mmCIF file of C-alpha atoms and ligand atoms in Angstrom:
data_model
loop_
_atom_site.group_PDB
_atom_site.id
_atom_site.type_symbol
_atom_site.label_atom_id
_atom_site.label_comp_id
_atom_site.label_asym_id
_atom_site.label_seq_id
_atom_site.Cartn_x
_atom_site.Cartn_y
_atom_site.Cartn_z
ATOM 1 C CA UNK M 2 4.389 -23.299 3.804
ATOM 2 C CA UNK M 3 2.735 -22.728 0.266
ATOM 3 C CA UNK M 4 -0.351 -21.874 0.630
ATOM 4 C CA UNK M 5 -2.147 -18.448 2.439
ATOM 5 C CA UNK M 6 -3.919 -18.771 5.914
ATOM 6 C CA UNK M 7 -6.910 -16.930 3.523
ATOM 7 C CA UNK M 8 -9.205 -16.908 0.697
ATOM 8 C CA UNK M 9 -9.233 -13.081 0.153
ATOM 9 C CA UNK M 10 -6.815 -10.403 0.985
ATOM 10 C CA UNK M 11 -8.784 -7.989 2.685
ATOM 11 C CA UNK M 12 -6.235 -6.103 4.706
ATOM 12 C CA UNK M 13 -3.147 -6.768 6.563
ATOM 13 C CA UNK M 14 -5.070 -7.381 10.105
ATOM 14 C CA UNK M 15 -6.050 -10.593 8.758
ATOM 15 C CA UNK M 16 -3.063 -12.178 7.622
ATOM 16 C CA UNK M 17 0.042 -13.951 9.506
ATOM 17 C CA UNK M 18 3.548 -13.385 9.434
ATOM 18 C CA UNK M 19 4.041 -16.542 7.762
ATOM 19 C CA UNK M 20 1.469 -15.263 5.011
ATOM 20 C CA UNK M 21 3.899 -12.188 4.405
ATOM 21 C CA UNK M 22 6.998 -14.231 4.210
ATOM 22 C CA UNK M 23 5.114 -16.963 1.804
ATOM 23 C CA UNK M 24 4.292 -13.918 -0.534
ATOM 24 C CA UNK M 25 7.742 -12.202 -0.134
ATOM 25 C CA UNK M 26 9.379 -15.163 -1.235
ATOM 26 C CA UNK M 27 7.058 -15.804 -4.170
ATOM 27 C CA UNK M 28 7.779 -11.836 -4.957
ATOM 28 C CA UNK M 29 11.377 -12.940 -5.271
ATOM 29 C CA UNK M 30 11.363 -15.226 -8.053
ATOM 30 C CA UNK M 31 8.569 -12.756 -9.579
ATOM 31 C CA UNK M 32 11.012 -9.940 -9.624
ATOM 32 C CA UNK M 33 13.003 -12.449 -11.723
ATOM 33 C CA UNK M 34 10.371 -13.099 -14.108
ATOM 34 C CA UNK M 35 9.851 -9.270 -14.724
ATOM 35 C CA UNK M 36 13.135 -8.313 -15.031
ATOM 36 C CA UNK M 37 14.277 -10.852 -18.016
ATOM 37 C CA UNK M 38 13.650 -10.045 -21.684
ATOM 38 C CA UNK M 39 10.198 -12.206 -21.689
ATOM 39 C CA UNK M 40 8.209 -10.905 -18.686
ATOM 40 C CA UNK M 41 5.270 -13.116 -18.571
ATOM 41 C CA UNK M 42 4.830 -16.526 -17.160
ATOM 42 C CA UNK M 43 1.372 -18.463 -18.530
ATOM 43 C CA UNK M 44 0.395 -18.992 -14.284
ATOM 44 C CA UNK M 45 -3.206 -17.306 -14.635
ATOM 45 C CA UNK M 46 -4.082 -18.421 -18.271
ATOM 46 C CA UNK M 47 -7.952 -19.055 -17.884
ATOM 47 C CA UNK M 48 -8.077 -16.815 -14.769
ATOM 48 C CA UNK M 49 -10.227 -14.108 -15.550
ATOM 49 C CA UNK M 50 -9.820 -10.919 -13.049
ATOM 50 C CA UNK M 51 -11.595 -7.699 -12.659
ATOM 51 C CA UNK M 52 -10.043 -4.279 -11.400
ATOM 52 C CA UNK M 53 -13.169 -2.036 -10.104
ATOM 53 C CA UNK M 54 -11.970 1.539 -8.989
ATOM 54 C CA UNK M 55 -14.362 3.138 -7.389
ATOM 55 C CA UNK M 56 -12.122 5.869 -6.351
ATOM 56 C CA UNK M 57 -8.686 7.450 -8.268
ATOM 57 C CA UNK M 58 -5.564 5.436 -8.897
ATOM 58 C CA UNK M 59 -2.403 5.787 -10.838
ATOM 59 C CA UNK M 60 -0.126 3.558 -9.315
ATOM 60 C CA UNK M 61 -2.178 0.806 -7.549
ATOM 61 C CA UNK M 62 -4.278 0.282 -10.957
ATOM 62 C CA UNK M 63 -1.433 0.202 -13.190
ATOM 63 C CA UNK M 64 0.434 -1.897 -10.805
ATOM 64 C CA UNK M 65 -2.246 -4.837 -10.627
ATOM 65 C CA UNK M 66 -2.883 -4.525 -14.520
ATOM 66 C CA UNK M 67 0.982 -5.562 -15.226
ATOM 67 C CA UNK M 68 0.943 -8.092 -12.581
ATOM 68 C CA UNK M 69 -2.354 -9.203 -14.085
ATOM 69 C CA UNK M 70 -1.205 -9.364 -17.515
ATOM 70 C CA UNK M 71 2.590 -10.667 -16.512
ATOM 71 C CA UNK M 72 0.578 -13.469 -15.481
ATOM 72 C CA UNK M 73 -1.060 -14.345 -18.242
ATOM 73 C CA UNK M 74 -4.646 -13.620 -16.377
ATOM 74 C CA UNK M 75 -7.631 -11.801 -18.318
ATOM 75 C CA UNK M 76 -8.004 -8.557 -17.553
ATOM 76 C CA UNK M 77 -11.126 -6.443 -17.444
ATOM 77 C CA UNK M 78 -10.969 -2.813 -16.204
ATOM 78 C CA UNK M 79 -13.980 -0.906 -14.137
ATOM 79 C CA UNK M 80 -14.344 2.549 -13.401
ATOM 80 C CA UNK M 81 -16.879 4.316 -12.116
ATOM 81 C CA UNK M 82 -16.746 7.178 -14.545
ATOM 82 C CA UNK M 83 -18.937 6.188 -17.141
ATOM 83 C CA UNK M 84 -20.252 3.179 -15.640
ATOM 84 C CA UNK M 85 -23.896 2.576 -14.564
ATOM 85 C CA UNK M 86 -23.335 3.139 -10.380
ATOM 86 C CA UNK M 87 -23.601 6.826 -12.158
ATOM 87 C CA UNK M 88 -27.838 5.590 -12.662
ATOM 88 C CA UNK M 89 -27.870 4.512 -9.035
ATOM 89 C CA UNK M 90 -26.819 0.200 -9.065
ATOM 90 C CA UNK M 91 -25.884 -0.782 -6.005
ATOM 91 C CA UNK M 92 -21.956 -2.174 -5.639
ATOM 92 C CA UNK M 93 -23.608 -5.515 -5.233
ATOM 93 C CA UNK M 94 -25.493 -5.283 -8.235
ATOM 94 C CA UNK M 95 -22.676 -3.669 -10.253
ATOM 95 C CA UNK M 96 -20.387 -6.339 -9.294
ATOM 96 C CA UNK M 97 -23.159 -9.268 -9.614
ATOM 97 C CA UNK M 98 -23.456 -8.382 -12.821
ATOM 98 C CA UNK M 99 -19.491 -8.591 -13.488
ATOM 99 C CA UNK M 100 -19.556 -12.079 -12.252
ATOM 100 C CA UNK M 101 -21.991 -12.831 -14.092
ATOM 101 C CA UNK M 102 -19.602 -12.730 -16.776
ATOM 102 C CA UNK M 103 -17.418 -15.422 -15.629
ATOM 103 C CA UNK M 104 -14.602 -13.362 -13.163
ATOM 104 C CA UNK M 105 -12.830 -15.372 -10.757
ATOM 105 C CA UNK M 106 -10.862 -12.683 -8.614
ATOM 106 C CA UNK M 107 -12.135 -8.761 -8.254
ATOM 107 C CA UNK M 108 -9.496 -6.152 -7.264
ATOM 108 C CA UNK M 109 -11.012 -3.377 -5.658
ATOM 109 C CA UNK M 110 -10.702 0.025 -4.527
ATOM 110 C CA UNK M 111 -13.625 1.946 -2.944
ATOM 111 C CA UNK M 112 -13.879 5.121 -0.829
ATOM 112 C CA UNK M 113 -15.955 3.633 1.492
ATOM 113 C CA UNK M 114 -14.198 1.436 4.618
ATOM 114 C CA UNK M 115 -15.320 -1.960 4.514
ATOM 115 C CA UNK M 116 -16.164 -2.336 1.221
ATOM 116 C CA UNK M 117 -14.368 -5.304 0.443
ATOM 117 C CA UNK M 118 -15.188 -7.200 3.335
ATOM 118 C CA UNK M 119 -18.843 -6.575 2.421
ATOM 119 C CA UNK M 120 -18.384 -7.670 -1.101
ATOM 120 C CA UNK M 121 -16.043 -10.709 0.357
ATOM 121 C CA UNK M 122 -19.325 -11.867 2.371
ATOM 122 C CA UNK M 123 -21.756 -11.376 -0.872
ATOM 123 C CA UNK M 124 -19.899 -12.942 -3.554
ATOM 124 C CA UNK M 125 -18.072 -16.184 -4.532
ATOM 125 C CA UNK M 126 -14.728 -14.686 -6.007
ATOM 126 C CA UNK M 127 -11.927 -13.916 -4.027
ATOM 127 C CA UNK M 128 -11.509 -10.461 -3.499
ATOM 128 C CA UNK M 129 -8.389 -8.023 -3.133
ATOM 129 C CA UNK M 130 -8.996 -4.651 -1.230
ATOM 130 C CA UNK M 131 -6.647 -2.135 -2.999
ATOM 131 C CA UNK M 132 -7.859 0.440 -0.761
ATOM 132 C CA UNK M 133 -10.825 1.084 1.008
ATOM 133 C CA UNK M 134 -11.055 4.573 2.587
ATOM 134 C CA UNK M 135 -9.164 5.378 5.462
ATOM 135 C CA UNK M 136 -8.920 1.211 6.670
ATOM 136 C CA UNK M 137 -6.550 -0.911 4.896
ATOM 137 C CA UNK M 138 -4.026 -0.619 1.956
ATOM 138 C CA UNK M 139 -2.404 -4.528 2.407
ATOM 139 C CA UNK M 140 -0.746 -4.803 -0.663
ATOM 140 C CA UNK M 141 0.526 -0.956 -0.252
ATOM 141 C CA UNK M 142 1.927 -1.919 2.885
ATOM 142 C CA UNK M 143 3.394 -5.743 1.723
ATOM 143 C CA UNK M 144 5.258 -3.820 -0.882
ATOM 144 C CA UNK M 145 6.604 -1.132 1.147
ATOM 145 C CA UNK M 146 8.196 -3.771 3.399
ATOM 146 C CA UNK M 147 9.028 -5.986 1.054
ATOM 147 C CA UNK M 148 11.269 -2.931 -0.530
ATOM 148 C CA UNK M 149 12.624 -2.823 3.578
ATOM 149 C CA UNK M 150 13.404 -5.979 3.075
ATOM 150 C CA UNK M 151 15.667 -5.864 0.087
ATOM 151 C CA UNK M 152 17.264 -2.253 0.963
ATOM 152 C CA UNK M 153 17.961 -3.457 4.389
ATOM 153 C CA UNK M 154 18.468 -6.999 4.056
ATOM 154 C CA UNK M 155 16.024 -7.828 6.937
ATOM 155 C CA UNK M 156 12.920 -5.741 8.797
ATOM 156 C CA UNK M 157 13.226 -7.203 11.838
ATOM 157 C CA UNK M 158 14.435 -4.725 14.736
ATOM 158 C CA UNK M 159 14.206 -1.527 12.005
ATOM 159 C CA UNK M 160 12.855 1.827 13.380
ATOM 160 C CA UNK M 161 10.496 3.427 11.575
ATOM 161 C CA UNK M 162 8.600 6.249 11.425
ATOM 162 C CA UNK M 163 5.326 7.168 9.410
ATOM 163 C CA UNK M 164 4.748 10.654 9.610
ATOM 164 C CA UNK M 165 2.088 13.173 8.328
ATOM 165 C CA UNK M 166 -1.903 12.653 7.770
ATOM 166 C CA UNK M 167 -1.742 9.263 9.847
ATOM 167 C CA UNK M 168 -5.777 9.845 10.997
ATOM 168 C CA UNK M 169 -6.644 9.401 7.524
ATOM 169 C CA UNK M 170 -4.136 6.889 6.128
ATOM 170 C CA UNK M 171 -4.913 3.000 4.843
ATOM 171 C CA UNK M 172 -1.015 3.357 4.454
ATOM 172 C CA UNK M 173 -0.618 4.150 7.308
ATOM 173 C CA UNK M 174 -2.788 1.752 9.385
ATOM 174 C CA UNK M 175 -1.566 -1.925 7.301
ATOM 175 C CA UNK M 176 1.852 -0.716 7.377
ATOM 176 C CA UNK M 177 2.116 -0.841 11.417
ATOM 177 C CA UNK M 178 0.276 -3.809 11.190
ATOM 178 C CA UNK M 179 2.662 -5.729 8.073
ATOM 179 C CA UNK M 180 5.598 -3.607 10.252
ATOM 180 C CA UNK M 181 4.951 -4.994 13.696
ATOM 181 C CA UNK M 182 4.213 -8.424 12.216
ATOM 182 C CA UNK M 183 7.758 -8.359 10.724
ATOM 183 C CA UNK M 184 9.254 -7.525 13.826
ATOM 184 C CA UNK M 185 10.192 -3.448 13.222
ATOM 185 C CA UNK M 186 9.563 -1.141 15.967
ATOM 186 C CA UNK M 187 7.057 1.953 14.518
ATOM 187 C CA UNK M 188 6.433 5.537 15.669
ATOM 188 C CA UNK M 189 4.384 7.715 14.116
ATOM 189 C CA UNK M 190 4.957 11.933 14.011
ATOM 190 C CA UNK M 191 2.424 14.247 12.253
ATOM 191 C CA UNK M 192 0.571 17.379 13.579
ATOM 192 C CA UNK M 193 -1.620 16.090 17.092
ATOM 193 C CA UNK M 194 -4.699 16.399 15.306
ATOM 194 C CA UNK M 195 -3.167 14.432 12.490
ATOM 195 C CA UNK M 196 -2.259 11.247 14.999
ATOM 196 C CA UNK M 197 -5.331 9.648 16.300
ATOM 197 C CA UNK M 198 -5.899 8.910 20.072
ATOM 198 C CA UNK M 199 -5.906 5.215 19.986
ATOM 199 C CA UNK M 200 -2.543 5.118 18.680
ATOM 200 C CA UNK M 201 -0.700 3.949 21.214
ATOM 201 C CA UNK M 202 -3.218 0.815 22.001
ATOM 202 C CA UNK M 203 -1.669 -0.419 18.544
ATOM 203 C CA UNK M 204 1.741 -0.555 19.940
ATOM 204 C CA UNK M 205 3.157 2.651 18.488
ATOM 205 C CA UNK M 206 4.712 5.674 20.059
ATOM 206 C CA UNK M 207 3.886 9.030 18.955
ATOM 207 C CA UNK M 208 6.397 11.781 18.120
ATOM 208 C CA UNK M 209 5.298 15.182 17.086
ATOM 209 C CA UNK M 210 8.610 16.431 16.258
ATOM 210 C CA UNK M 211 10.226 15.889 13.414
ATOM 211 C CA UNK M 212 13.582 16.099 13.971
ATOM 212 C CA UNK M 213 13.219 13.770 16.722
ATOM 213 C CA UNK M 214 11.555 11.236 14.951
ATOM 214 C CA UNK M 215 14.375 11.287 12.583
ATOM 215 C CA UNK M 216 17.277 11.460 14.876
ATOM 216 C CA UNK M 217 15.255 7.988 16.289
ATOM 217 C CA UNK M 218 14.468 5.963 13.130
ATOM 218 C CA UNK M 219 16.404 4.163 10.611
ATOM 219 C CA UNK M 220 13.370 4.507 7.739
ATOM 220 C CA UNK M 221 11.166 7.364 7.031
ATOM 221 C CA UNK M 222 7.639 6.882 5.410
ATOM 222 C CA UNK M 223 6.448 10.063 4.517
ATOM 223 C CA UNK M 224 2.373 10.509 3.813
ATOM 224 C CA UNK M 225 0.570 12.773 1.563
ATOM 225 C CA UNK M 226 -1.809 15.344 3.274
ATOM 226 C CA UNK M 227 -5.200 13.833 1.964
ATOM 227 C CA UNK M 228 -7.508 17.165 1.277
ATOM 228 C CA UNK M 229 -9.938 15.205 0.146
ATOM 229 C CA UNK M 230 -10.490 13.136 3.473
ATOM 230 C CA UNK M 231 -10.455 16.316 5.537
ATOM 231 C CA UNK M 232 -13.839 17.807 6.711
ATOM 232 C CA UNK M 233 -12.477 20.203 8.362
ATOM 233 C CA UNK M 234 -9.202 22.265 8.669
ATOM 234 C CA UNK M 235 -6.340 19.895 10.784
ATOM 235 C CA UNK M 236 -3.927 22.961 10.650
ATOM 236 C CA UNK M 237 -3.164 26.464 9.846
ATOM 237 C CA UNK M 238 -2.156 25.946 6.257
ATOM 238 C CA UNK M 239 0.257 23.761 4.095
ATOM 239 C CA UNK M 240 2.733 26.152 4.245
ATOM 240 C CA UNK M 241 3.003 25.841 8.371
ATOM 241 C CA UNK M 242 2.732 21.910 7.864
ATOM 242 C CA UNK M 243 5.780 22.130 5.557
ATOM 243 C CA UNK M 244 7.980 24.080 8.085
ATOM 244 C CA UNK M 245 7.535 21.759 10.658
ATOM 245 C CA UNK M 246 6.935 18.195 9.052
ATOM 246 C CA UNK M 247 8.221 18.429 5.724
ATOM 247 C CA UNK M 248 11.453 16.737 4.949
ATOM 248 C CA UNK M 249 14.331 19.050 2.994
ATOM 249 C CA UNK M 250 18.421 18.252 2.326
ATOM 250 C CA UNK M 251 19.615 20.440 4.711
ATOM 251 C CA UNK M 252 17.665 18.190 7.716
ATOM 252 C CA UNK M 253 18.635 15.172 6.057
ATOM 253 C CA UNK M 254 22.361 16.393 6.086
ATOM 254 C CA UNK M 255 21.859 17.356 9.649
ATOM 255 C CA UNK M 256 21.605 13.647 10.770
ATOM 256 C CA UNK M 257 23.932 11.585 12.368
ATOM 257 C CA UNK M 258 22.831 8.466 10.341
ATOM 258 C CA UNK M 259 21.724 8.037 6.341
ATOM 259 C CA UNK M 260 18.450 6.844 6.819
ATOM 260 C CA UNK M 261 15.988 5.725 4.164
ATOM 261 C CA UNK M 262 12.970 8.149 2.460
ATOM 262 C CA UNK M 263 10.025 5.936 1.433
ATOM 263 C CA UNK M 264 6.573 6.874 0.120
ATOM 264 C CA UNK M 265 3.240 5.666 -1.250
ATOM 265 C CA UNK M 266 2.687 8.555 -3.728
ATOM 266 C CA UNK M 267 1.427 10.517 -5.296
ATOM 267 C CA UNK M 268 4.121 13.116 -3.780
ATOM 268 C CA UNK M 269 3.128 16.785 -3.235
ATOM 269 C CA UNK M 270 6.391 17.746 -4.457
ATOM 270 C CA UNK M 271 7.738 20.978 -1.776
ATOM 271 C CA UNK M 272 4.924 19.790 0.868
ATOM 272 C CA UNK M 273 6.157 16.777 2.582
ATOM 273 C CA UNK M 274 9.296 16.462 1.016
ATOM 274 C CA UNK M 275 11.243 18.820 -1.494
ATOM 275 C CA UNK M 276 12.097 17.587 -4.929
ATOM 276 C CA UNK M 277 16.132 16.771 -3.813
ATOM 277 C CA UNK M 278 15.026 14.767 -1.327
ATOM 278 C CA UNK M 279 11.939 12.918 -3.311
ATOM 279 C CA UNK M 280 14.994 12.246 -6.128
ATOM 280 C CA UNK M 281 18.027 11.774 -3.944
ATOM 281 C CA UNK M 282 19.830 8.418 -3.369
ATOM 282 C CA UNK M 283 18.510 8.020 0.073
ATOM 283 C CA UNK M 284 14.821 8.000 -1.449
ATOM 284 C CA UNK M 285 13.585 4.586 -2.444
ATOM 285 C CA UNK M 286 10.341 5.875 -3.702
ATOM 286 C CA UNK M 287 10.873 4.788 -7.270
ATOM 287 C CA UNK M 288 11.996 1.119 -5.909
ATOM 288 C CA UNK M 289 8.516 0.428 -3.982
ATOM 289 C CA UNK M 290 6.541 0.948 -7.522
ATOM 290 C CA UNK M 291 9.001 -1.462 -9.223
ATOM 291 C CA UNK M 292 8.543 -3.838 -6.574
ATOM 292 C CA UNK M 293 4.677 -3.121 -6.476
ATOM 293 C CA UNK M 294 4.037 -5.311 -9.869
ATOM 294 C CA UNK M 295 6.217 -8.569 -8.328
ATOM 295 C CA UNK M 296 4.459 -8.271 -5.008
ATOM 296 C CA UNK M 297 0.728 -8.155 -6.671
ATOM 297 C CA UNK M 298 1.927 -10.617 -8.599
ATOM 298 C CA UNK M 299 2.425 -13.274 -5.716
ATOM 299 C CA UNK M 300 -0.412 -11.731 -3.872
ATOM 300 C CA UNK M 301 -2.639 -12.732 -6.849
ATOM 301 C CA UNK M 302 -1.064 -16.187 -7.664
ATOM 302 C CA UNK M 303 -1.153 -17.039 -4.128
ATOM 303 C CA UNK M 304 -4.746 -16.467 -3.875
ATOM 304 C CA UNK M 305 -5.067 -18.538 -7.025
ATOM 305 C CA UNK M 306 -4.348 -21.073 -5.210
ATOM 306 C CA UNK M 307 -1.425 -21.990 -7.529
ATOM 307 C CA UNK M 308 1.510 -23.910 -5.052
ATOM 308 C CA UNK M 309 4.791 -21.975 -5.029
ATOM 309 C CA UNK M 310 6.923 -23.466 -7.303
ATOM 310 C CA UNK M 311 4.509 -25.054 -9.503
ATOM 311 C CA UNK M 312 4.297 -22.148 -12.282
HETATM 312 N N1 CP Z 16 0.029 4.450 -3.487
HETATM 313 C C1 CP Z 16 -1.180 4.505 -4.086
HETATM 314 O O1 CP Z 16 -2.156 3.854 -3.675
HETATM 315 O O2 CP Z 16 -1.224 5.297 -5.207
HETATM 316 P P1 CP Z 16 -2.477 5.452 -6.165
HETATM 317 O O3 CP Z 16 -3.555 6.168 -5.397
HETATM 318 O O4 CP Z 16 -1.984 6.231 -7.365
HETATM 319 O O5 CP Z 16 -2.938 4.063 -6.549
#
């Protein structure tokens, strides 16, 4: 196979297995690319792309910019500070007007669910959700088990658990579905007002203790508590959550197995995890952003339309 089963890459629930394998292997010979002296390959040249953030990013923004410019794409950068949806332009018009300009692929993140489906259905270039509210993160989640993957060799048959704010979490959601596609078995653990009802019609158990959910899994993806999705309070206070879901050495070290620490960031450093854990060899956490840039990288050359092996 070298080609995607889609135009856009609007979350995880739309794509096959043999989509995620297609851009793992193209994230391979990436990973070469960026790690020689030279970085950048001419595959984009003439491909003109457009990052709108609608919503905060350190990570996921950076990320697609190196991929971008690794690439050899043109890059033009949107945020909404400072931009006219401040005067009241519709997303439609605001991006419109971008393509107007001559884009071919938009990379978006927006606080509102949806949003790049809608945008998908309104516009002719193909579109990239980098996160859209509390739906989808796919290229969050393809990089997270693409760094699986190459710690673990495979991610078929893993156990792993995603544990905190999973009610509000785009991580959370494409992971299970890129896990579960990849054959790994995934649980969930997080306060019970944290875990929503419907989990278990996706195929996941639910765990609300901690130490249980680590005695069971081989990988742990730990979530950031996301204040600024919650209306009202989930729990008693941060410092309760931290007693009883936040990950320190000396439960680590209590383990009958080494497993894995993963997660999206940004860290709250002494809430879900202490710092010793966050930097400790069992913590891959710096690994997943490395292997961000090579997996946006395939993600956008795939949806190019570029055949593997042609760059
Ligand atoms: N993991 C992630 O999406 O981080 P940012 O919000 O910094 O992009």
């Amino acid at each position: 196979m070298t080609k995607l089963s889609t135009q856009h890459l609007l979350g995880i629930k739309d794509i096959t297995k043999e989509d995620i394998e297609l851009i793992f292997s193209t994230a391979d010979n990436f990973k070469t690319v960026i790690n020689r002296p030279i970085k950048k390959v001419p595959s984009l040249r003439d491909t003109t792309i457009a990052n709108l953030f609608f919503e905060n990013s350190t990570r996921t923004k950076i990320s697609f910019e190196l991929a971008e410019k690794r690439l050899s794409a043109d890059v033009v950068n949107f945020s909404v500070s400072g931009s006219s949806v401040k005067k009241g332009e519709t997303l439609i018009d605001t991006v419109n007007n971008i393509l107007a300009m001559k884009v071919d692929m938009v990379v978006m993140r927006h606080p509102n669910a949806g949003a790049s489906l809608f945008l998908s259905r309104h516009v002719s270039a193909k579109i990239i959700n980098a996160g859209d509210g509390a739906h989808e993160h796919p290229t969050q989640a393809l990089l997270d088990a693409y760094s699986i993957r190459e710690k673990h060799g495979i991610v078929k048959g893993k156990k792993v658990v995603i544990v905190g704010d999973i009610l509000h979490s785009r991580v959370a959601l494409s992971n299970i579905f890129c896990l579960q596609k990849l054959g790994a078995e995934v649980m969930v653990c997080g306060p019970t007002t944290l875990v929503p009802k419907y989990i278990s019609s996706l195929g996941v158990k639910a765990e609300f203790n901690l130490r249980k959910a680590l005695d069971w899994c081989d990988i742990a993806i730990m979530l950031r508590i996301q204040m600024e999705r919650q209306d009202i309070k989930y729990f008693p206070s941060l410092r309760e959550y931290t007693m009883l879901y936040g990950i320190n050495t000396q439960l680590l070290a209590s383990l009958k197995k080494e497993i894995t620490i993963m997660h999206p960031g940004p860290i709250n450093r002494g809430i879900e995890m202490t710092s010793d854990v966050a930097d400790s060899k069992q913590s891959i956490i710096l690994n997943q952003v490395e292997n961000g840039v090579a997996v946006r990288m395939a993600v956008l050359y795939l949806l190019a339309g570029r055949i593997v092996g042609g760059k």
